[in-house]
Short mmCIF file of C-alpha atoms in Angstrom, two decimals:
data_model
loop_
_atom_site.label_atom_id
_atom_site.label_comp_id
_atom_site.label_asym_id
_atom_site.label_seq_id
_atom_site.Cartn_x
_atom_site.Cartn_y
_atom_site.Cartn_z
CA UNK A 286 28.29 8.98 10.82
CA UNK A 287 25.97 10.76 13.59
CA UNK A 288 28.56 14.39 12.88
CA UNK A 289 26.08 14.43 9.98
CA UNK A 290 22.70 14.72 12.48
CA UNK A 291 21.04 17.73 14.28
CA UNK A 292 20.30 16.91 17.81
CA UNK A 293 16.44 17.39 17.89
CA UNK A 294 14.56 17.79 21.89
CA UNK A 295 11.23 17.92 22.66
CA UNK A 296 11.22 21.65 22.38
CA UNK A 297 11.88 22.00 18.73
CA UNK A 298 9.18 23.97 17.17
CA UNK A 299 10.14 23.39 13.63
CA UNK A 300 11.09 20.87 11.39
CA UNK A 301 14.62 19.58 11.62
CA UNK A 302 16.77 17.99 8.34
CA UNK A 303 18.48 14.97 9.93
CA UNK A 304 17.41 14.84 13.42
CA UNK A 305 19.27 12.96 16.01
CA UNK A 306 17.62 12.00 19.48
CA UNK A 307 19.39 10.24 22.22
CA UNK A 308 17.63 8.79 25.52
CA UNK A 309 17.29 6.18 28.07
CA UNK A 310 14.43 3.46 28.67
CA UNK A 311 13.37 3.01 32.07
CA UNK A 312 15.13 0.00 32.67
CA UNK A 313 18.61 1.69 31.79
CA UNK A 314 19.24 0.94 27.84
CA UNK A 315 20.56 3.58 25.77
CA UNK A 316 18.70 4.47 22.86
CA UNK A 317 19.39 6.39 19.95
CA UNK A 318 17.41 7.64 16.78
CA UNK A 319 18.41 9.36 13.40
CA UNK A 320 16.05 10.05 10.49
CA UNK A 321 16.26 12.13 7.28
CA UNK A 322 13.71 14.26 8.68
CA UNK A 323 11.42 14.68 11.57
CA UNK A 324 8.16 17.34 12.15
CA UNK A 325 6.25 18.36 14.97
CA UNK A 326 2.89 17.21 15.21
CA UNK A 327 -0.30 18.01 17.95
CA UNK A 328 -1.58 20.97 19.25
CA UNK A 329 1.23 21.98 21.39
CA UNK A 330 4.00 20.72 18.95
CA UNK A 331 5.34 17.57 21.35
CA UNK A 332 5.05 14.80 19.09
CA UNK A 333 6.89 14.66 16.59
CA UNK A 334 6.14 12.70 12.82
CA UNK A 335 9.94 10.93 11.29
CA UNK A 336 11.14 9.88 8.05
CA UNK A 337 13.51 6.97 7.12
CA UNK A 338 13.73 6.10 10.49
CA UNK A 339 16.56 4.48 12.08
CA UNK A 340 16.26 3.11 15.70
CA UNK A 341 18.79 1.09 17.47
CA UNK A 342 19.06 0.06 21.66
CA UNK A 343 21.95 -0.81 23.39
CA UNK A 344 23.13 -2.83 26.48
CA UNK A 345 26.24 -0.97 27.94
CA UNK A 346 27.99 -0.56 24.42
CA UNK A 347 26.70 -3.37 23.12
CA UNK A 348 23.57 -2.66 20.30
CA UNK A 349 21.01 -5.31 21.04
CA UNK A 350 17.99 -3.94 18.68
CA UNK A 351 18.06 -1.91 15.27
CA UNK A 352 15.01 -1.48 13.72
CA UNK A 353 14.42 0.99 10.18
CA UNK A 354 11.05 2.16 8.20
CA UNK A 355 10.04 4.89 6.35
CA UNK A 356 8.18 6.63 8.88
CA UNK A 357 7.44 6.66 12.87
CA UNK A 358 5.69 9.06 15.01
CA UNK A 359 7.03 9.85 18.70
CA UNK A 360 4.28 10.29 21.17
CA UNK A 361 5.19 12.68 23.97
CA UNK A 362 2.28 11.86 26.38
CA UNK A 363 2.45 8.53 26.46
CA UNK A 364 6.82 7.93 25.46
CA UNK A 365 6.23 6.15 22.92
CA UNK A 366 7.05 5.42 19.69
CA UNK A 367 5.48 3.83 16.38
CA UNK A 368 7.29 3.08 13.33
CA UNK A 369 5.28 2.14 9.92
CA UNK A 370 5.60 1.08 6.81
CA UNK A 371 8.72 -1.14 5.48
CA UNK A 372 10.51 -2.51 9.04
CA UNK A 373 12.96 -4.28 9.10
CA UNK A 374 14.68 -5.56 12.43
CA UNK A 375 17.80 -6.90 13.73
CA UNK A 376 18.39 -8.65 16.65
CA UNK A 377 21.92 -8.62 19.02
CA UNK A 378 21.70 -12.49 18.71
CA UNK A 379 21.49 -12.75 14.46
CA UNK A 380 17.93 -12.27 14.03
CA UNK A 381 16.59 -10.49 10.95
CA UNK A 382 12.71 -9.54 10.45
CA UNK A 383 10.68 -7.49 8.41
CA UNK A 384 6.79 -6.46 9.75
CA UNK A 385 3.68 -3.77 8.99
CA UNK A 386 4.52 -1.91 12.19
CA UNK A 387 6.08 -1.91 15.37
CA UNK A 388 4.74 -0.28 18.97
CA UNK A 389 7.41 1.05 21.79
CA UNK A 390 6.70 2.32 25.37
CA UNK A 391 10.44 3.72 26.05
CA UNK A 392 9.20 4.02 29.87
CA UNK A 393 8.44 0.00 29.55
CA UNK A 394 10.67 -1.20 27.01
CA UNK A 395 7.44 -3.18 25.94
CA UNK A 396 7.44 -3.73 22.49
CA UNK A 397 4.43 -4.21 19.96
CA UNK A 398 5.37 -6.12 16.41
CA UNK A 399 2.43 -6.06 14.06
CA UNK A 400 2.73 -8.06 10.96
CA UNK A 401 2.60 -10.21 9.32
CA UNK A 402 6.21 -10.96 11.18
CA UNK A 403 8.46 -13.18 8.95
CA UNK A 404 12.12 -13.41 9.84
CA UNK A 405 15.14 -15.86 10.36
CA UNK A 406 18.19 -16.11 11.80
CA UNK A 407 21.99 -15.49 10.30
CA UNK A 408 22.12 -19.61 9.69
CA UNK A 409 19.16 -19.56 7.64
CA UNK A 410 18.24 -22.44 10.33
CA UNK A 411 15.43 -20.79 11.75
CA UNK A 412 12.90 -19.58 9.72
CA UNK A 413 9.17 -17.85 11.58
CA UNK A 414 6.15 -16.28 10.80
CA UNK A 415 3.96 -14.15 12.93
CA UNK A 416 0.86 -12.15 12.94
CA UNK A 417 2.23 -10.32 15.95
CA UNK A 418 4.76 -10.40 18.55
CA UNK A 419 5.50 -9.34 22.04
CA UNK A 420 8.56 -8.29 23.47
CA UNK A 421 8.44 -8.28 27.09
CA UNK A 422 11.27 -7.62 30.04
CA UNK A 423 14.15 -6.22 27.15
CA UNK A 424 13.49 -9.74 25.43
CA UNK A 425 13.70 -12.13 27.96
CA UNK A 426 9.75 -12.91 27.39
CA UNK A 427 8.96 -13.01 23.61
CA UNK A 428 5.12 -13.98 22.61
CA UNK A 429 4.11 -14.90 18.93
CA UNK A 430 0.73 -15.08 18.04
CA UNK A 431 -1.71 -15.35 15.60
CA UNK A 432 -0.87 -17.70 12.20
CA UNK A 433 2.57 -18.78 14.05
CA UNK A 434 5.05 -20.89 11.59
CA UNK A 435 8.23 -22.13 12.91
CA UNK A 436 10.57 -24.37 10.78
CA UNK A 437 13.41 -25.59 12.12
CA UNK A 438 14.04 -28.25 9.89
CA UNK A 439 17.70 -26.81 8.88
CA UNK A 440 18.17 -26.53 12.54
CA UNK A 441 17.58 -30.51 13.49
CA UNK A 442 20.07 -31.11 10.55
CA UNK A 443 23.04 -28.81 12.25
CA UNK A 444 22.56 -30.77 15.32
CA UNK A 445 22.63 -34.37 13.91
CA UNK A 446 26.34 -33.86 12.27
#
């Protein structure tokens, strides 16, 4: 229930208990961010450092990303974002994943997952592993890289009935 969350903006000076920040991406998507707490960080006080971060983007009204961890930093000069430590991901389409970290440019929409990536889909017929991944144009080019596992062994099986 976001009635619960403070709206935080780039001006805040201070630290704020359950912070709430709204925006768009450059390419249009909605985005919206709650934590149990958020800090400013830097020299003039525009960053800003999260805790048990929650991050989801949406299409129109539909949500096509969530993402969670335990802590992100928001980097004014550059847009961005980074969340650390425990992610876990969800996908529009039924995707789960968990990862070390993952890298946002909110002017871009590029997206940075550093892992080791391991996720699946809702079937349980899909099953990966990454070292990272790269989310380019809102999804529609996805790279994997480094120590890349795919089994879609439950998958094949689906089809054949």
């Amino acid at each position: 229930d976001i009635s619960n969350y403070s709206k935080l903006t780039f001006d805040s000076t201070s630290g704020v208990i359950k912070p709430l920040l709204t925006g768009n991406t450059s390419d249009g998507s909605f985005y919206r961010l709650t934590a149990n707490r958020a800090s400013p960080l830097g020299p003039e006080l525009r960053d800003i450092e999260l805790e048990k971060v929650d991050l989801e983007f949406y299409d129109q009204d539909s949500i096509t990303l969530n993402l969670s961890s335990e802590f992100a930093k928001y980097l004014a000069s550059t847009n961005s974002a980074i969340l650390f430590d425990n992610i876990k991901g969800k996908t529009f389409d039924g995707y789960y994943f968990t990862a070390n970290s993952v890298s946002m440019n909110l002017d871009t929409s590029f997206i940075l997952v550093d892992g080791p990536v391991i996720g699946r889909n809702n079937n349980n017929n899909v099953y990966f592993e990454a070292g990272k991944i790269e989310v380019h144009d809102k999804g529609a080019k996805i790279f994997f890289s480094s120590g890349v596992k795919l089994n879609l062994e439950n998958l094949k099986k689906e089809i054949k009935k």
